Amino acid sequence: MKNYLALKLSCYCSLLWFGGNIYAQPVQPINLTTYPIPFGAQKLKAVDINNDRKTDLIVMSNAQETGFATYYGNGDETFGLPQSYQKELNFVNFDVADLNNDGYMDLVLSSYWFNGFKTYFGDGNQQFLFSDSYDMGAHATGVTISDIDNDGFLDVLGITSGSGNPVTLNVFKGDKSGKLHSAGKYPTLLSGNLNTYVVDKNGDKLSDVIISTRNWLALFYQQTNGEFLLKYWPLEMALVTIGDINDDKLPDMALGYTSYDLGSDGDSILVRFGLPDTTFSAKPIKLLTYNLHPGSMHLADLNHDKLPELIISQLNTSGEKTDSLYIFRGLGNDGFEIQGIYKLPETINGFTVADLKNDSFPEIILISEKNLMIMHNSGNILSSSNSPDLNKAKIYPNPVSNWLFLDLPHAISDIRILDMYGHVHYVSKYTDSLKINIQPLPSGIYIVQGFQKDKLLIVRKIIKL
C-alpha cells in the first residue's frame, strides 16, 4: 500500500549575489511526495538493503528515541510502508554495507556515550541481528564503512572526539566473516568533526581519509604499509564537501560560508580544485550568495552531464535548520551558478541523493522531524525538462557591446534580462534566433533568463561592455 501526498510549491523571489552583486532569483516549484515517519527523524541513508536492485531507505531517529525504520523501494520513486526496528538510546550515527559478504546489507551504529559502535547483520528477511560491540575508548562521533586497504573485505573508520579528546581516526579492518579488528588510532590536534570522506587524494591508488571540522581538514594519507600520514588544510569557519567537481578524476572541495548581510565582504561559496601534488588550488572560484547560511552540503550530478551540482540546506541567522534548499548548477572548471531555491513544506533535518528509478537522474531525498520527502527528478530539477536541447542554448557574443543574439530551444517562450540588483530591463516573447539591442544598457553584469511559461529553464550571465 502506497501512502503519499504530492505537493506542488509555488514560487516567489529572493535576492542573491553573484560576483559581489545582487540579482533576483525565484524560488522554484517542486514535485514532491511525502511519507510519514513514526518517530523524530535525524539521519538518512539510501541503499539497496535486500539485494533486489531497488533503492531502499534507512531513517534513524534522534538520540532521545529508540526507533529506526526502513522504507523498501518499488523501483519507481515510491516506497511501501515503513518497517520499524528498535535501537538503544543515544545511538544515532550509522553506515550500511555488506560486511559479511552474504548479499544483504549490514548496519554499523555508533553512540557518543557508548564510546564505540555496534554491528548488526542483515538476514535477508528485513531484520538486523546484533553481532558485535567495538570500543574506541572515547566518545564516538562518526562511523564510515569502506574497503580502506582494498583487500576485498569491508573495514570501519570510527571517529572519536569530545570531552577534551581530540578528533581521532580509529581504523578497524574487516575479515570475510564481517568481524572487525582494531588496526590503529590516529589522533589530530582538532575538535568537532563533521564529515568523513574516503578518496584517493594523491593518485597513488591507495585510499586516503579526509575528516572535516569547521576550521580544518585532517588529511590522512595511506602509506604502502597500511599506516596513515596526517596533514592539515585550513578552512576558516567553513562547511566543506569533497568530490570531483570538474571531472578530472581528482578530489576537489566546495566550501560554504555564511553571508549575513549586504555589507558582507566574505564569500558564500568557494571552489578549490584538487592538484596532483596532494594540495588544493590556491586561487579559488568564488560565488557570493546573499543571505546564505549553509547547513548540510552535498555534491551530486542531477542532470547526467558528469558535472555535479552543489546542494545546500539553509540555516537561519540563529543556526537553526529551515525549510529551504539551495541548488547550484555545476559548471566544471567554472565552478557553480545559482539554479534556484526550493522551499519544502517542513524543516529539513537531513537529505541525501539517490537514483530511485534507474534513469540516471537522481532524486533528492529529505527528512523532516516527522516526514520523508522525495523531490522527484527526471532532469526537471535543473531545467523543468530532460531535453538535451537546453544544454545547446546559445547566447552570444559575451562580452557584448551592441547586439545580443539568442539561439534557444523551442521550449523557451519568454525572455527577461535583469541587472544584478534584480531590476528587469527587457521582457519579450522568444522567437527563433532573437536579436536584442542592448547598447542603451549601462556597462555591467546582467542575467538573461529563459522561461517556459512560468518555469525558469535557462539562466546565463552576460557582460555588457
Short mmCIF file of C-alpha atoms in Angstrom, two decimals:
data_model
loop_
_atom_site.label_atom_id
_atom_site.label_comp_id
_atom_site.label_asym_id
_atom_site.label_seq_id
_atom_site.Cartn_x
_atom_site.Cartn_y
_atom_site.Cartn_z
CA MET A 1 0.00 0.00 0.00
CA LYS A 2 1.41 3.35 -1.00
CA ASN A 3 0.76 6.27 1.30
CA TYR A 4 1.90 9.55 -0.11
CA LEU A 5 0.93 13.14 -0.74
CA ALA A 6 2.04 15.02 -3.84
CA LEU A 7 2.76 18.69 -3.26
CA LYS A 8 3.38 21.50 -5.74
CA LEU A 9 5.03 24.51 -4.18
CA SER A 10 4.61 27.98 -5.62
CA CYS A 11 7.38 30.37 -6.50
CA TYR A 12 8.48 33.68 -5.06
CA CYS A 13 11.60 35.80 -5.36
CA SER A 14 14.71 36.07 -3.23
CA LEU A 15 17.84 38.16 -3.68
CA LEU A 16 21.17 36.50 -4.42
CA TRP A 17 24.63 37.88 -5.03
CA PHE A 18 26.79 36.87 -7.96
CA GLY A 19 30.35 38.14 -8.05
CA GLY A 20 29.61 40.61 -5.23
CA ASN A 21 26.34 41.93 -6.69
CA ILE A 22 22.66 41.14 -6.25
CA TYR A 23 20.06 39.75 -8.62
CA ALA A 24 16.57 38.35 -8.24
CA GLN A 25 16.19 34.59 -8.10
CA PRO A 26 12.76 32.94 -7.89
CA VAL A 27 12.06 30.10 -5.54
CA GLN A 28 11.38 27.13 -7.79
CA PRO A 29 8.22 24.98 -7.86
CA ILE A 30 8.88 21.34 -6.98
CA ASN A 31 7.19 17.99 -7.45
CA LEU A 32 7.23 16.34 -4.04
CA THR A 33 5.96 13.11 -2.49
CA THR A 34 5.88 12.64 1.28
CA TYR A 35 5.67 9.64 3.61
CA PRO A 36 5.13 9.74 7.40
CA ILE A 37 7.97 8.78 9.76
CA PRO A 38 6.90 7.15 13.06
CA PHE A 39 9.49 8.99 15.22
CA GLY A 40 11.67 12.09 15.31
CA ALA A 41 13.99 11.55 12.33
CA GLN A 42 17.61 12.73 12.33
CA LYS A 43 19.74 10.65 9.89
CA LEU A 44 19.12 9.14 6.45
CA LYS A 45 20.85 6.66 4.09
CA ALA A 46 19.84 5.35 0.65
CA VAL A 47 20.96 1.80 -0.23
CA ASP A 48 19.67 -1.49 -1.70
CA ILE A 49 19.07 -3.33 1.59
CA ASN A 50 17.64 -6.61 0.29
CA ASN A 51 19.61 -7.03 -2.96
CA ASP A 52 16.61 -6.62 -5.30
CA ARG A 53 18.25 -3.84 -7.37
CA LYS A 54 15.84 -1.25 -5.99
CA THR A 55 16.99 1.61 -3.78
CA ASP A 56 15.70 1.48 -0.20
CA LEU A 57 15.99 3.97 2.65
CA ILE A 58 17.07 3.75 6.28
CA VAL A 59 15.87 6.57 8.55
CA MET A 60 17.39 6.86 12.03
CA SER A 61 15.72 8.57 14.98
CA ASN A 62 17.41 11.12 17.22
CA ALA A 63 19.41 10.28 20.35
CA GLN A 64 16.39 10.56 22.65
CA GLU A 65 14.32 7.96 20.80
CA THR A 66 14.70 4.21 20.33
CA GLY A 67 13.44 3.58 16.82
CA PHE A 68 14.60 3.47 13.24
CA ALA A 69 12.84 2.41 10.06
CA THR A 70 13.45 1.03 6.60
CA TYR A 71 11.46 2.02 3.52
CA TYR A 72 11.66 -0.59 0.77
CA GLY A 73 11.64 0.91 -2.71
CA ASN A 74 9.40 -0.17 -5.57
CA GLY A 75 11.89 0.96 -8.22
CA ASP A 76 9.62 3.79 -9.40
CA GLU A 77 10.25 6.57 -6.83
CA THR A 78 7.63 5.11 -4.47
CA PHE A 79 8.02 3.12 -1.24
CA GLY A 80 5.98 0.71 0.82
CA LEU A 81 5.02 1.27 4.43
CA PRO A 82 7.96 1.62 6.84
CA GLN A 83 9.39 -1.42 8.60
CA SER A 84 10.13 -0.38 12.19
CA TYR A 85 13.06 -1.51 14.37
CA GLN A 86 14.27 -0.84 17.89
CA LYS A 87 17.65 0.59 18.88
CA GLU A 88 19.20 1.80 22.10
CA LEU A 89 19.11 5.39 23.29
CA ASN A 90 21.90 7.70 22.04
CA PHE A 91 22.76 5.55 19.01
CA VAL A 92 22.42 7.91 16.04
CA ASN A 93 25.37 7.92 13.61
CA PHE A 94 25.39 4.95 11.27
CA ASP A 95 26.55 3.49 7.99
CA VAL A 96 25.37 0.49 6.00
CA ALA A 97 27.10 -2.04 3.72
CA ASP A 98 27.51 -5.82 3.28
CA LEU A 99 30.13 -6.52 5.95
CA ASN A 100 29.97 -10.34 5.83
CA ASN A 101 29.61 -10.80 2.06
CA ASP A 102 26.25 -12.60 2.17
CA GLY A 103 24.49 -10.28 -0.30
CA TYR A 104 22.50 -8.38 2.34
CA MET A 105 23.20 -5.01 3.90
CA ASP A 106 24.50 -4.80 7.46
CA LEU A 107 24.36 -1.90 9.88
CA VAL A 108 27.07 -0.16 11.91
CA LEU A 109 25.57 2.09 14.59
CA SER A 110 27.53 4.31 17.00
CA SER A 111 26.76 6.18 20.21
CA TYR A 112 28.57 9.16 21.66
CA TRP A 113 28.17 7.93 25.22
CA PHE A 114 28.80 4.26 24.40
CA ASN A 115 32.33 5.25 23.26
CA GLY A 116 32.13 2.90 20.32
CA PHE A 117 29.84 1.20 17.84
CA LYS A 118 27.86 -1.99 17.28
CA THR A 119 27.33 -4.12 14.18
CA TYR A 120 24.02 -5.66 13.11
CA PHE A 121 23.90 -8.20 10.28
CA GLY A 122 21.00 -8.20 7.83
CA ASP A 123 19.45 -11.63 7.29
CA GLY A 124 17.55 -11.04 4.03
CA ASN A 125 14.21 -11.16 5.87
CA GLN A 126 14.06 -7.46 6.69
CA GLN A 127 15.78 -7.98 10.03
CA PHE A 128 19.04 -6.69 11.51
CA LEU A 129 20.55 -9.06 14.10
CA PHE A 130 23.09 -7.87 16.66
CA SER A 131 26.61 -9.16 16.02
CA ASP A 132 29.37 -7.39 17.98
CA SER A 133 30.33 -4.32 20.04
CA TYR A 134 33.55 -2.37 19.43
CA ASP A 135 35.16 0.01 21.92
CA MET A 136 37.05 3.13 20.72
CA GLY A 137 37.98 4.49 24.16
CA ALA A 138 36.41 7.94 23.68
CA HIS A 139 33.13 9.49 22.57
CA ALA A 140 32.06 8.10 19.18
CA THR A 141 31.15 10.89 16.73
CA GLY A 142 31.04 9.09 13.40
CA VAL A 143 31.35 5.77 11.54
CA THR A 144 32.13 5.13 7.87
CA ILE A 145 32.34 1.78 6.07
CA SER A 146 34.95 1.39 3.32
CA ASP A 147 37.40 -1.18 1.98
CA ILE A 148 40.24 1.05 3.05
CA ASP A 149 43.03 -1.45 2.27
CA ASN A 150 41.47 -2.79 -0.95
CA ASP A 151 41.62 -6.43 0.17
CA GLY A 152 38.00 -7.21 -0.74
CA PHE A 153 36.74 -7.06 2.85
CA LEU A 154 34.97 -4.00 4.25
CA ASP A 155 36.51 -2.02 7.08
CA VAL A 156 35.12 0.56 9.52
CA LEU A 157 36.55 4.01 10.17
CA GLY A 158 35.38 5.24 13.56
CA ILE A 159 35.82 8.84 14.68
CA THR A 160 36.08 9.92 18.30
CA SER A 161 36.18 13.39 19.88
CA GLY A 162 34.61 15.44 22.69
CA SER A 163 35.16 15.93 26.45
CA GLY A 164 38.65 17.25 25.80
CA ASN A 165 39.60 14.41 23.46
CA PRO A 166 40.88 15.38 20.00
CA VAL A 167 39.35 14.20 16.75
CA THR A 168 40.86 10.73 16.26
CA LEU A 169 40.67 8.28 13.37
CA ASN A 170 40.16 4.70 14.58
CA VAL A 171 40.75 2.04 11.89
CA PHE A 172 39.09 -1.37 12.16
CA LYS A 173 39.97 -3.93 9.48
CA GLY A 174 37.34 -6.45 8.42
CA ASP A 175 37.63 -10.13 7.52
CA LYS A 176 35.46 -12.41 5.37
CA SER A 177 33.09 -13.13 8.27
CA GLY A 178 32.37 -9.45 8.92
CA LYS A 179 34.38 -9.39 12.15
CA LEU A 180 36.42 -6.22 12.73
CA HIS A 181 39.91 -5.91 14.21
CA SER A 182 41.49 -2.72 15.57
CA ALA A 183 44.30 -1.60 13.24
CA GLY A 184 45.39 1.74 14.63
CA LYS A 185 44.47 5.08 16.18
CA TYR A 186 45.46 8.40 14.60
CA PRO A 187 44.81 11.48 16.77
CA THR A 188 44.72 15.04 15.41
CA LEU A 189 45.02 18.46 17.01
CA LEU A 190 41.41 19.25 16.10
CA SER A 191 37.98 19.15 17.74
CA GLY A 192 34.42 18.91 16.48
CA ASN A 193 34.49 16.60 13.45
CA LEU A 194 31.70 16.95 10.88
CA ASN A 195 32.15 14.59 7.92
CA THR A 196 34.44 11.79 6.77
CA TYR A 197 35.44 11.19 3.13
CA VAL A 198 37.36 8.27 1.64
CA VAL A 199 39.18 9.28 -1.56
CA ASP A 200 42.49 8.74 -3.33
CA LYS A 201 43.72 12.29 -2.77
CA ASN A 202 47.22 11.91 -4.23
CA GLY A 203 46.59 9.45 -7.07
CA ASP A 204 48.74 6.62 -5.67
CA LYS A 205 45.93 4.01 -5.87
CA LEU A 206 45.65 3.94 -2.06
CA SER A 207 42.53 5.19 -0.27
CA ASP A 208 43.05 8.22 1.92
CA VAL A 209 40.75 9.59 4.63
CA ILE A 210 39.67 13.23 4.96
CA ILE A 211 37.91 14.43 8.12
CA SER A 212 36.37 17.89 8.13
CA THR A 213 35.86 20.29 11.04
CA ARG A 214 34.72 23.93 10.83
CA ASN A 215 38.30 25.24 10.74
CA TRP A 216 40.46 22.48 9.27
CA LEU A 217 40.64 19.42 7.09
CA ALA A 218 42.58 16.49 8.54
CA LEU A 219 44.02 14.55 5.58
CA PHE A 220 45.22 11.04 6.38
CA TYR A 221 47.38 9.77 3.52
CA GLN A 222 47.59 5.98 3.45
CA GLN A 223 51.10 4.61 3.09
CA THR A 224 52.12 1.36 1.38
CA ASN A 225 52.48 -0.32 4.80
CA GLY A 226 48.87 0.50 5.72
CA GLU A 227 49.76 3.31 8.13
CA PHE A 228 48.42 6.87 7.70
CA LEU A 229 50.37 10.13 7.45
CA LEU A 230 48.47 13.18 8.75
CA LYS A 231 48.45 16.63 7.12
CA TYR A 232 46.17 19.66 7.57
CA TRP A 233 44.39 22.19 5.35
CA PRO A 234 42.80 25.40 6.78
CA LEU A 235 39.10 26.12 6.18
CA GLU A 236 38.46 29.29 8.25
CA MET A 237 34.96 28.56 9.60
CA ALA A 238 33.53 26.88 6.51
CA LEU A 239 31.44 23.82 5.83
CA VAL A 240 33.00 21.63 3.18
CA THR A 241 32.07 18.81 0.85
CA ILE A 242 34.54 16.73 -1.17
CA GLY A 243 34.06 15.42 -4.72
CA ASP A 244 35.25 15.60 -8.33
CA ILE A 245 33.72 18.93 -9.38
CA ASN A 246 35.41 19.28 -12.80
CA ASP A 247 35.58 15.62 -13.91
CA ASP A 248 39.38 15.42 -13.88
CA LYS A 249 39.45 12.39 -11.52
CA LEU A 250 40.98 14.46 -8.69
CA PRO A 251 39.06 15.21 -5.47
CA ASP A 252 38.06 18.87 -5.18
CA MET A 253 36.31 20.75 -2.41
CA ALA A 254 33.41 23.17 -2.23
CA LEU A 255 33.36 25.38 0.85
CA GLY A 256 30.25 27.07 2.21
CA TYR A 257 30.45 30.29 4.25
CA THR A 258 27.68 32.31 5.84
CA SER A 259 26.89 35.73 4.30
CA TYR A 260 24.71 37.63 6.76
CA ASP A 261 24.02 40.97 5.12
CA LEU A 262 24.70 43.26 2.17
CA GLY A 263 27.81 44.53 3.87
CA SER A 264 29.47 41.12 3.97
CA ASP A 265 32.92 41.08 2.41
CA GLY A 266 33.18 37.30 2.62
CA ASP A 267 32.40 34.65 0.03
CA SER A 268 29.48 32.26 0.33
CA ILE A 269 30.84 29.53 -1.94
CA LEU A 270 34.48 28.80 -2.74
CA VAL A 271 35.69 26.04 -5.05
CA ARG A 272 39.24 24.79 -4.66
CA PHE A 273 40.27 22.21 -7.24
CA GLY A 274 42.44 19.31 -6.22
CA LEU A 275 46.00 19.26 -7.55
CA PRO A 276 48.10 16.17 -8.32
CA ASP A 277 50.65 17.17 -5.67
CA THR A 278 48.03 16.47 -2.93
CA THR A 279 47.17 20.14 -2.30
CA PHE A 280 44.25 22.26 -3.49
CA SER A 281 44.28 25.30 -5.78
CA ALA A 282 45.47 28.50 -4.10
CA LYS A 283 43.15 30.72 -6.17
CA PRO A 284 39.55 29.61 -5.63
CA ILE A 285 36.47 30.24 -7.75
CA LYS A 286 34.09 32.46 -5.77
CA LEU A 287 30.30 32.81 -5.68
CA LEU A 288 28.70 35.21 -3.21
CA THR A 289 25.06 34.37 -2.47
CA TYR A 290 23.18 36.88 -0.36
CA ASN A 291 21.90 35.60 2.98
CA LEU A 292 23.23 32.07 2.53
CA HIS A 293 23.68 30.16 5.80
CA PRO A 294 24.87 26.67 4.79
CA GLY A 295 23.84 23.69 6.88
CA SER A 296 24.43 20.37 5.09
CA MET A 297 26.26 20.31 1.72
CA HIS A 298 26.19 17.59 -0.92
CA LEU A 299 27.62 17.12 -4.43
CA ALA A 300 25.56 15.10 -6.93
CA ASP A 301 25.13 15.05 -10.72
CA LEU A 302 21.43 15.83 -11.08
CA ASN A 303 21.33 16.27 -14.87
CA HIS A 304 23.63 13.44 -16.02
CA ASP A 305 26.31 15.69 -17.56
CA LYS A 306 29.23 14.35 -15.43
CA LEU A 307 29.46 17.68 -13.57
CA PRO A 308 27.99 17.53 -10.06
CA GLU A 309 25.60 20.10 -8.68
CA LEU A 310 26.06 21.60 -5.22
CA ILE A 311 23.06 21.15 -2.91
CA ILE A 312 22.90 23.08 0.37
CA SER A 313 20.30 23.11 3.14
CA GLN A 314 19.77 26.56 4.63
CA LEU A 315 20.08 27.61 8.29
CA ASN A 316 18.60 30.76 9.78
CA THR A 317 20.65 33.51 11.43
CA SER A 318 20.44 31.62 14.75
CA GLY A 319 21.96 28.50 13.21
CA GLU A 320 18.66 26.58 13.21
CA LYS A 321 17.53 24.36 10.35
CA THR A 322 14.98 25.78 7.88
CA ASP A 323 12.72 24.55 5.07
CA SER A 324 14.90 25.94 2.23
CA LEU A 325 17.21 24.07 -0.13
CA TYR A 326 19.68 25.85 -2.44
CA ILE A 327 20.82 24.17 -5.67
CA PHE A 328 23.84 25.41 -7.61
CA ARG A 329 24.30 24.11 -11.15
CA GLY A 330 27.70 22.50 -11.77
CA LEU A 331 29.86 24.24 -14.39
CA GLY A 332 33.02 22.15 -14.07
CA ASN A 333 36.12 24.35 -14.25
CA ASP A 334 33.89 27.44 -13.90
CA GLY A 335 32.58 26.28 -10.52
CA PHE A 336 28.85 26.78 -9.95
CA GLU A 337 25.99 29.14 -10.74
CA ILE A 338 22.84 29.51 -8.68
CA GLN A 339 19.98 27.44 -10.08
CA GLY A 340 17.30 28.18 -7.52
CA ILE A 341 15.92 27.99 -4.01
CA TYR A 342 13.48 25.19 -3.30
CA LYS A 343 11.11 25.68 -0.39
CA LEU A 344 9.98 22.47 1.33
CA PRO A 345 6.78 22.18 3.38
CA GLU A 346 8.72 21.39 6.57
CA THR A 347 12.11 21.99 8.21
CA ILE A 348 14.87 19.91 6.60
CA ASN A 349 16.67 17.70 9.15
CA GLY A 350 18.83 15.97 6.56
CA PHE A 351 18.98 14.85 2.95
CA THR A 352 20.71 12.52 0.53
CA VAL A 353 20.65 11.89 -3.23
CA ALA A 354 19.91 8.58 -4.98
CA ASP A 355 18.61 7.39 -8.36
CA LEU A 356 15.34 5.74 -7.32
CA LYS A 357 14.14 4.72 -10.80
CA ASN A 358 17.46 3.93 -12.54
CA ASP A 359 17.13 6.63 -15.22
CA SER A 360 20.43 8.44 -14.42
CA PHE A 361 18.52 11.39 -12.91
CA PRO A 362 18.86 11.03 -9.12
CA GLU A 363 16.18 12.21 -6.74
CA ILE A 364 16.79 14.38 -3.68
CA ILE A 365 15.50 12.58 -0.58
CA LEU A 366 14.89 14.65 2.53
CA ILE A 367 13.67 14.12 6.08
CA SER A 368 11.90 16.48 8.42
CA GLU A 369 11.09 15.67 12.03
CA LYS A 370 8.10 13.52 11.04
CA ASN A 371 8.11 13.10 7.25
CA LEU A 372 10.15 11.60 4.45
CA MET A 373 10.11 13.82 1.34
CA ILE A 374 11.02 12.70 -2.19
CA MET A 375 11.96 15.53 -4.56
CA HIS A 376 11.33 13.97 -7.98
CA ASN A 377 13.79 14.40 -10.84
CA SER A 378 13.58 13.36 -14.46
CA GLY A 379 16.05 16.05 -15.46
CA ASN A 380 13.48 18.64 -14.38
CA ILE A 381 15.09 19.81 -11.13
CA LEU A 382 17.57 21.85 -13.12
CA SER A 383 15.62 22.58 -16.27
CA SER A 384 11.95 21.52 -15.93
CA SER A 385 12.70 19.35 -18.96
CA ASN A 386 15.06 16.46 -19.57
CA SER A 387 15.63 17.57 -23.14
CA PRO A 388 19.34 17.80 -24.01
CA ASP A 389 18.45 20.77 -26.28
CA LEU A 390 18.60 23.06 -23.23
CA ASN A 391 22.33 22.42 -22.97
CA LYS A 392 22.72 23.69 -26.56
CA ALA A 393 21.29 27.14 -25.84
CA LYS A 394 23.45 29.88 -27.37
CA ILE A 395 23.57 33.47 -26.10
CA TYR A 396 26.33 35.44 -27.81
CA PRO A 397 28.60 37.36 -28.06
CA ASN A 398 29.70 37.55 -24.45
CA PRO A 399 31.00 40.11 -23.54
CA VAL A 400 28.69 42.16 -25.77
CA SER A 401 28.57 45.85 -26.83
CA ASN A 402 25.54 46.26 -29.10
CA TRP A 403 23.50 43.33 -30.37
CA LEU A 404 22.88 40.18 -28.32
CA PHE A 405 21.86 37.05 -30.24
CA LEU A 406 19.80 34.25 -28.68
CA ASP A 407 19.53 30.83 -30.29
CA LEU A 408 17.47 28.83 -27.81
CA PRO A 409 15.42 25.60 -27.78
CA HIS A 410 11.76 25.77 -28.78
CA ALA A 411 10.82 25.06 -25.15
CA ILE A 412 11.63 28.70 -24.33
CA SER A 413 8.61 31.01 -24.60
CA ASP A 414 9.71 34.20 -22.77
CA ILE A 415 12.93 36.15 -22.21
CA ARG A 416 13.93 38.56 -19.45
CA ILE A 417 17.14 40.50 -18.90
CA LEU A 418 17.83 41.70 -15.35
CA ASP A 419 20.66 43.67 -13.84
CA MET A 420 22.47 42.38 -10.76
CA TYR A 421 20.09 44.28 -8.49
CA GLY A 422 17.04 42.42 -9.81
CA HIS A 423 15.72 45.27 -11.98
CA VAL A 424 14.14 44.00 -15.21
CA HIS A 425 15.47 45.82 -18.30
CA TYR A 426 13.99 43.70 -21.07
CA VAL A 427 10.93 41.44 -21.45
CA SER A 428 9.91 39.72 -24.67
CA LYS A 429 8.34 36.63 -26.18
CA TYR A 430 11.00 34.39 -27.62
CA THR A 431 11.12 33.86 -31.37
CA ASP A 432 13.68 31.87 -33.34
CA SER A 433 17.16 33.47 -33.33
CA LEU A 434 16.07 36.52 -31.33
CA LYS A 435 18.23 39.65 -31.70
CA ILE A 436 18.24 42.23 -28.87
CA ASN A 437 19.80 45.69 -28.94
CA ILE A 438 21.40 46.19 -25.53
CA GLN A 439 23.50 49.21 -26.49
CA PRO A 440 21.33 51.53 -24.31
CA LEU A 441 22.12 49.49 -21.18
CA PRO A 442 24.87 50.74 -18.86
CA SER A 443 28.04 48.69 -18.72
CA GLY A 444 27.92 45.89 -16.18
CA ILE A 445 26.82 42.34 -15.49
CA TYR A 446 23.33 41.14 -16.46
CA ILE A 447 21.33 37.95 -16.18
CA VAL A 448 19.43 36.51 -19.17
CA GLN A 449 16.54 34.26 -18.13
CA GLY A 450 14.62 31.93 -20.41
CA PHE A 451 11.16 30.73 -19.34
CA GLN A 452 8.69 28.11 -20.45
CA LYS A 453 5.54 29.94 -19.34
CA ASP A 454 6.23 30.38 -15.59
CA LYS A 455 9.07 27.83 -15.38
CA LEU A 456 12.63 29.13 -15.35
CA LEU A 457 14.68 26.91 -17.68
CA ILE A 458 17.79 28.91 -18.55
CA VAL A 459 19.91 31.36 -16.52
CA ARG A 460 23.00 32.90 -18.18
CA LYS A 461 25.32 35.70 -17.08
CA ILE A 462 26.45 38.23 -19.71
CA ILE A 463 28.81 41.19 -19.53
CA LYS A 464 27.80 44.46 -21.22
CA LEU A 465 30.89 46.43 -22.27
#
